[in-house]
GROMACS .gro file of N, CA and C in nm:
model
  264
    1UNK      N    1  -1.661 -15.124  -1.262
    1UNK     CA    2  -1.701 -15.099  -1.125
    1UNK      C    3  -1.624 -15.194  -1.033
    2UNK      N    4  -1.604 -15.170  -0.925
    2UNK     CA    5  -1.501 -15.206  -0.839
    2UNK      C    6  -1.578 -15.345  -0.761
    3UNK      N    7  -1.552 -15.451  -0.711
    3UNK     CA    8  -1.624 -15.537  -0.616
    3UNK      C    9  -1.616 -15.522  -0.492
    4UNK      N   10  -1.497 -15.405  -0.403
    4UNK     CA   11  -1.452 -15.390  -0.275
    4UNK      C   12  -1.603 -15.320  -0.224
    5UNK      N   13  -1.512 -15.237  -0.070
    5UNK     CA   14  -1.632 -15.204  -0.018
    5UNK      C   15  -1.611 -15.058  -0.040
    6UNK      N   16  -1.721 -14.947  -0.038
    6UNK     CA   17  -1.697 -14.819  -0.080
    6UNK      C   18  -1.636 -14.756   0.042
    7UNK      N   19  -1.566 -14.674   0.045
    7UNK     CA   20  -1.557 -14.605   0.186
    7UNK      C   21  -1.564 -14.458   0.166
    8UNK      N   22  -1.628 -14.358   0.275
    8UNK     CA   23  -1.624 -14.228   0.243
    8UNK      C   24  -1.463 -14.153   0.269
    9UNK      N   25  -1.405 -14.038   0.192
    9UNK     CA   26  -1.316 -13.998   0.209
    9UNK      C   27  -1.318 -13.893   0.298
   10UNK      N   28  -1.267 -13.853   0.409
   10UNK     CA   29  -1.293 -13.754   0.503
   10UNK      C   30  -1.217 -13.631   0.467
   11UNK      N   31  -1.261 -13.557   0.544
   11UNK     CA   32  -1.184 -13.393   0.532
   11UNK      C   33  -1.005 -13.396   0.492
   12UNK      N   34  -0.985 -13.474   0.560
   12UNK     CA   35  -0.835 -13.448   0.582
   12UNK      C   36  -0.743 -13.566   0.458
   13UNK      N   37  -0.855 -13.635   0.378
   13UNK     CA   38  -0.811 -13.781   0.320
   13UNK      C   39  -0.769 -13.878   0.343
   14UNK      N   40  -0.852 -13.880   0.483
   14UNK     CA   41  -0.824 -14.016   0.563
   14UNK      C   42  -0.937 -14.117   0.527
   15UNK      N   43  -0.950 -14.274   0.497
   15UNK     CA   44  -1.024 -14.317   0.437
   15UNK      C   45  -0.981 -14.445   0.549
   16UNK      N   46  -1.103 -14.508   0.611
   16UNK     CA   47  -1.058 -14.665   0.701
   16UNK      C   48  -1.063 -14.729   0.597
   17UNK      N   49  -0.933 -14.841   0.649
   17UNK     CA   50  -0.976 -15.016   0.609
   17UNK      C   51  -1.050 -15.107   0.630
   18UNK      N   52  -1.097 -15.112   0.537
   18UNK     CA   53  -1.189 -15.294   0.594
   18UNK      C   54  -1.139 -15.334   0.651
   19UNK      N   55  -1.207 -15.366   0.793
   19UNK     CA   56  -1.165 -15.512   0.901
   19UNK      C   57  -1.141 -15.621   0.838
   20UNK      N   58  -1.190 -15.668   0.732
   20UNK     CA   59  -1.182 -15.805   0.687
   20UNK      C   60  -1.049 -15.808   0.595
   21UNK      N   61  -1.028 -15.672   0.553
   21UNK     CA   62  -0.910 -15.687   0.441
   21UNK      C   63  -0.798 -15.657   0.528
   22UNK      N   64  -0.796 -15.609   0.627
   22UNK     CA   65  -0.701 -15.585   0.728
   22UNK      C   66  -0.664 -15.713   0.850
   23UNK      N   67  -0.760 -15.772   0.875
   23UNK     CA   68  -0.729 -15.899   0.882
   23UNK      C   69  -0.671 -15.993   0.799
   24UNK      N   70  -0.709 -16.012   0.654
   24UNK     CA   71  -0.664 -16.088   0.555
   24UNK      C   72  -0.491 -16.080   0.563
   25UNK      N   73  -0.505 -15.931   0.587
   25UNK     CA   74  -0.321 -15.883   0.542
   25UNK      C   75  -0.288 -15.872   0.647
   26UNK      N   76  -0.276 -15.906   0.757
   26UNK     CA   77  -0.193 -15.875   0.888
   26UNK      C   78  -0.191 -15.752   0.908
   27UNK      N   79  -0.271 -15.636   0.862
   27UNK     CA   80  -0.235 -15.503   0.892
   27UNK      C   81  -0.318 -15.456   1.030
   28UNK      N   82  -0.216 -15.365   1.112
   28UNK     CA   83  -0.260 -15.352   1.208
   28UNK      C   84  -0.276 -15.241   1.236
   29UNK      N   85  -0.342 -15.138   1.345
   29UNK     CA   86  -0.294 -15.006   1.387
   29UNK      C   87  -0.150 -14.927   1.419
   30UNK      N   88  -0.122 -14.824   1.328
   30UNK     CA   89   0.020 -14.832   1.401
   30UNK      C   90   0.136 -14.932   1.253
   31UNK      N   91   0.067 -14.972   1.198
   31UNK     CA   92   0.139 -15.024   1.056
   31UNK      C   93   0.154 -14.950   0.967
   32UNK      N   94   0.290 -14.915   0.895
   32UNK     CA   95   0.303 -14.842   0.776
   32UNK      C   96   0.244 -14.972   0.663
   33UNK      N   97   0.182 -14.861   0.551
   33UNK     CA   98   0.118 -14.937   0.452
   33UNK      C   99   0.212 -14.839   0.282
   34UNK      N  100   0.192 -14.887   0.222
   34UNK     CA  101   0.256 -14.819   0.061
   34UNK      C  102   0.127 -14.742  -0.011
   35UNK      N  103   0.137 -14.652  -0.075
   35UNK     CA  104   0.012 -14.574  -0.120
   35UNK      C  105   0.084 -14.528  -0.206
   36UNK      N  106   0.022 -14.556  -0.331
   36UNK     CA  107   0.070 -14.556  -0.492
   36UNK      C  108  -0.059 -14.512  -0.613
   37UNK      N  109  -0.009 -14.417  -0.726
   37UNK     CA  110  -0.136 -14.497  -0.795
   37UNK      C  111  -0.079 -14.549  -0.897
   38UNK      N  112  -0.140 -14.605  -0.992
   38UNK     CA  113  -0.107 -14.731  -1.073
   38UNK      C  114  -0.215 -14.739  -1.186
   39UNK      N  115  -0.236 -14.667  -1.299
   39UNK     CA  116  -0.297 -14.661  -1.398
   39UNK      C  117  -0.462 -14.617  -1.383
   40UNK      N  118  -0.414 -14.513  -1.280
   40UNK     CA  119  -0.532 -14.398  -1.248
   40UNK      C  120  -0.596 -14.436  -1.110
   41UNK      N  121  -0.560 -14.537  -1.042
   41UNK     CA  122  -0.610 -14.596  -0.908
   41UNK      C  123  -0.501 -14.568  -0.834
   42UNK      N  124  -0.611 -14.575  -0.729
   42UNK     CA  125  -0.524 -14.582  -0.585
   42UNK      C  126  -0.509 -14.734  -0.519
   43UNK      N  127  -0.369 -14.766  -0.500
   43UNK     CA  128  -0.304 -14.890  -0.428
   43UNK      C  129  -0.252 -14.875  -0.320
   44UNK      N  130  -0.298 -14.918  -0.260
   44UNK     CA  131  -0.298 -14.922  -0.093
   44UNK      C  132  -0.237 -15.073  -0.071
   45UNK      N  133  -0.047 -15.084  -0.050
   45UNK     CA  134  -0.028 -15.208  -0.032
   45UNK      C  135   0.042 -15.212   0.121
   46UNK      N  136   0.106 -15.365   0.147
   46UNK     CA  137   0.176 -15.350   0.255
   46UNK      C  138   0.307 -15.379   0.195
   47UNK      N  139   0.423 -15.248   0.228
   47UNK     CA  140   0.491 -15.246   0.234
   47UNK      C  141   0.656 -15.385   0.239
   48UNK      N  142   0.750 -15.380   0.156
   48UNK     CA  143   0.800 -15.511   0.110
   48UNK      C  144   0.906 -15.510   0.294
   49UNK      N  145   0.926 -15.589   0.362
   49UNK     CA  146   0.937 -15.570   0.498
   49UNK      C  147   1.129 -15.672   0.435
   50UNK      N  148   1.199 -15.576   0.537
   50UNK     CA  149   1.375 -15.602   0.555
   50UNK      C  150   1.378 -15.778   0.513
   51UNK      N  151   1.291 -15.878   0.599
   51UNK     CA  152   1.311 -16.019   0.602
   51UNK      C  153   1.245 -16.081   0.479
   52UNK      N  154   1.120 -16.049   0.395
   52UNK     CA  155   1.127 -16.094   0.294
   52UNK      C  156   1.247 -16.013   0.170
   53UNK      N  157   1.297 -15.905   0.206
   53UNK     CA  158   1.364 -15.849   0.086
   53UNK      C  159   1.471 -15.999   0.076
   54UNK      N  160   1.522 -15.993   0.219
   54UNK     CA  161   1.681 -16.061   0.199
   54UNK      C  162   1.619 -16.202   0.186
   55UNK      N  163   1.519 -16.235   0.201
   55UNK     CA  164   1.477 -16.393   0.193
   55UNK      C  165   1.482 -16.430   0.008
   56UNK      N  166   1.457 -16.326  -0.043
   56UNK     CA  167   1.415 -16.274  -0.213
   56UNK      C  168   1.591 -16.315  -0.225
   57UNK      N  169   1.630 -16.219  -0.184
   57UNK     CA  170   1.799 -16.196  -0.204
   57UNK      C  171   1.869 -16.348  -0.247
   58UNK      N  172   1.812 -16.437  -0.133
   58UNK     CA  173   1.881 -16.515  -0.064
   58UNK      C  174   1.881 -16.676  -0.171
   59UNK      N  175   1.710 -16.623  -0.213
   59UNK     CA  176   1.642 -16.745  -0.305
   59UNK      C  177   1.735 -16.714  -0.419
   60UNK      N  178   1.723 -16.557  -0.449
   60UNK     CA  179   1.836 -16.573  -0.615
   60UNK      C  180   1.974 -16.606  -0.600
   61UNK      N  181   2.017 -16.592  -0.510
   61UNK     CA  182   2.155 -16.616  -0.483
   61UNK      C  183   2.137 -16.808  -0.520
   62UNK      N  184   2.101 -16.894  -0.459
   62UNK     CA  185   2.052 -17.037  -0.480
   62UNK      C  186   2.088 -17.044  -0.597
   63UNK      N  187   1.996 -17.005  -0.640
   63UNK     CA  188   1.940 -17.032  -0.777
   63UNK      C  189   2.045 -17.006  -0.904
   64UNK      N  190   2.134 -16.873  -0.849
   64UNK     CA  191   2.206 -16.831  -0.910
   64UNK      C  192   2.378 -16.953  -0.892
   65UNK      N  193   2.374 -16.999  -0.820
   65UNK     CA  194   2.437 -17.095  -0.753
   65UNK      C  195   2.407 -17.191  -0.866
   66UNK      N  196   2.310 -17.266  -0.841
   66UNK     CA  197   2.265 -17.376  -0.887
   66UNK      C  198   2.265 -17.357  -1.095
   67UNK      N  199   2.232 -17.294  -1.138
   67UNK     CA  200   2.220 -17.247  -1.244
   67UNK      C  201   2.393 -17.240  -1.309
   68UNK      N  202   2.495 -17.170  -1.228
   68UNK     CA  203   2.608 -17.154  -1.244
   68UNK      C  204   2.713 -17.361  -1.228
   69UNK      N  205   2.616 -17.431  -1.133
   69UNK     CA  206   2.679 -17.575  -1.124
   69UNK      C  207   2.656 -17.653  -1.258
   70UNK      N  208   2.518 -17.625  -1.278
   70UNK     CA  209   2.438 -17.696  -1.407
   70UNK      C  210   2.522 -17.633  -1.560
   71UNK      N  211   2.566 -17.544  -1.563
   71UNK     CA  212   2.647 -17.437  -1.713
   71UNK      C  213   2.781 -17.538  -1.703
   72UNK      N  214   2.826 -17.500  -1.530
   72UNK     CA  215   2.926 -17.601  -1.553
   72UNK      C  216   2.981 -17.748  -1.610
   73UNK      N  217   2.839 -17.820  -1.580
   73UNK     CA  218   2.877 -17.940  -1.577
   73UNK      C  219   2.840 -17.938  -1.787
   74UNK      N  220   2.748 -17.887  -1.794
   74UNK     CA  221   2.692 -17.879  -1.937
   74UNK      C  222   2.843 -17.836  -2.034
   75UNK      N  223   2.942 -17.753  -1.963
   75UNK     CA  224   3.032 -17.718  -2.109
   75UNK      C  225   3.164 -17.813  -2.051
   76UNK      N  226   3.152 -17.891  -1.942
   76UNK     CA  227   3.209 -18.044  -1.951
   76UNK      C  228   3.191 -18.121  -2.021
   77UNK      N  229   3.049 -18.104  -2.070
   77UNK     CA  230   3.005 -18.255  -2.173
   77UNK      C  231   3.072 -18.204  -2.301
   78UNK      N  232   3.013 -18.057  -2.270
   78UNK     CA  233   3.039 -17.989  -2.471
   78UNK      C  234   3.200 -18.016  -2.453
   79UNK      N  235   3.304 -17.992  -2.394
   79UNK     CA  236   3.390 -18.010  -2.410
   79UNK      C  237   3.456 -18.146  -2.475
   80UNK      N  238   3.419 -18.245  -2.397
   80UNK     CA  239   3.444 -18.337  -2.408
   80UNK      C  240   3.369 -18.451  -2.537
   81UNK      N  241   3.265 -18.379  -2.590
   81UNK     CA  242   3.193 -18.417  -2.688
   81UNK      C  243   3.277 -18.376  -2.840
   82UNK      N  244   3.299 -18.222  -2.806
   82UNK     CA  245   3.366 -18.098  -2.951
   82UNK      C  246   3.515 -18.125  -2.911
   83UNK      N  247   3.554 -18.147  -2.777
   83UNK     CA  248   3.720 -18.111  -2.819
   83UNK      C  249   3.713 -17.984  -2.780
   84UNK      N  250   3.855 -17.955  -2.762
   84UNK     CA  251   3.900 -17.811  -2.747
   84UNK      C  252   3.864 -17.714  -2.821
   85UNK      N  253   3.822 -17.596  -2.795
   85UNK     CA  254   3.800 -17.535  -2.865
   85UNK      C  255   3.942 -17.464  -2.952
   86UNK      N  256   3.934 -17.401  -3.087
   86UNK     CA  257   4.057 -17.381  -3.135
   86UNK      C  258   4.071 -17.194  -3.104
   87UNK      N  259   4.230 -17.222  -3.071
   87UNK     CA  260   4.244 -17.052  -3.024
   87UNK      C  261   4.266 -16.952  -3.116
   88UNK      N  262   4.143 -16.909  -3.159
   88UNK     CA  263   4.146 -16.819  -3.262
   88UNK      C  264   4.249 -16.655  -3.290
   0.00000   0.00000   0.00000
């Protein structure tokens, strides 16, 4: 059983949001929302918006950065630990 609040479904399958959960999420009148189902439910989310996509983008790029400095410096040591590798 669910803990939310029940809501009736109307003629047309229009169903309101909780004020309180619509407050919680910044959702407003006039806001597109995502409507999915997901292992027999209905998900009612907010939508992934242009500025967090590229903010997402932006973090892997970093990371991907940083990850690529650290490999580097790591097959400096191996290098310099093993020697050249031999050209097979």
């Amino acid at each position: 059983m669910s803990s939310g609040e029940e809501r009736t479904v109307g003629e047309r399958g229009q169903v309101t949001l909780p004020k309180g959960i619509r407050e919680r999420l910044g959702i407003e009148g006039g806001d597109e929302v995502v409507v999915r189902e997901a292992d027999g439910k209905v998900v009612i989310e907010k939508p992934v918006t242009r500025e967090e996509l590229a903010a997402g983008y932006r973090a892997t790029a970093e990371r991907t950065r940083e990850v690529a400095e650290e490999m580097e410096h790591t097959s400096s040591e191996a290098d310099d630990y093993l020697g050249d590798a031999p050209e097979w």
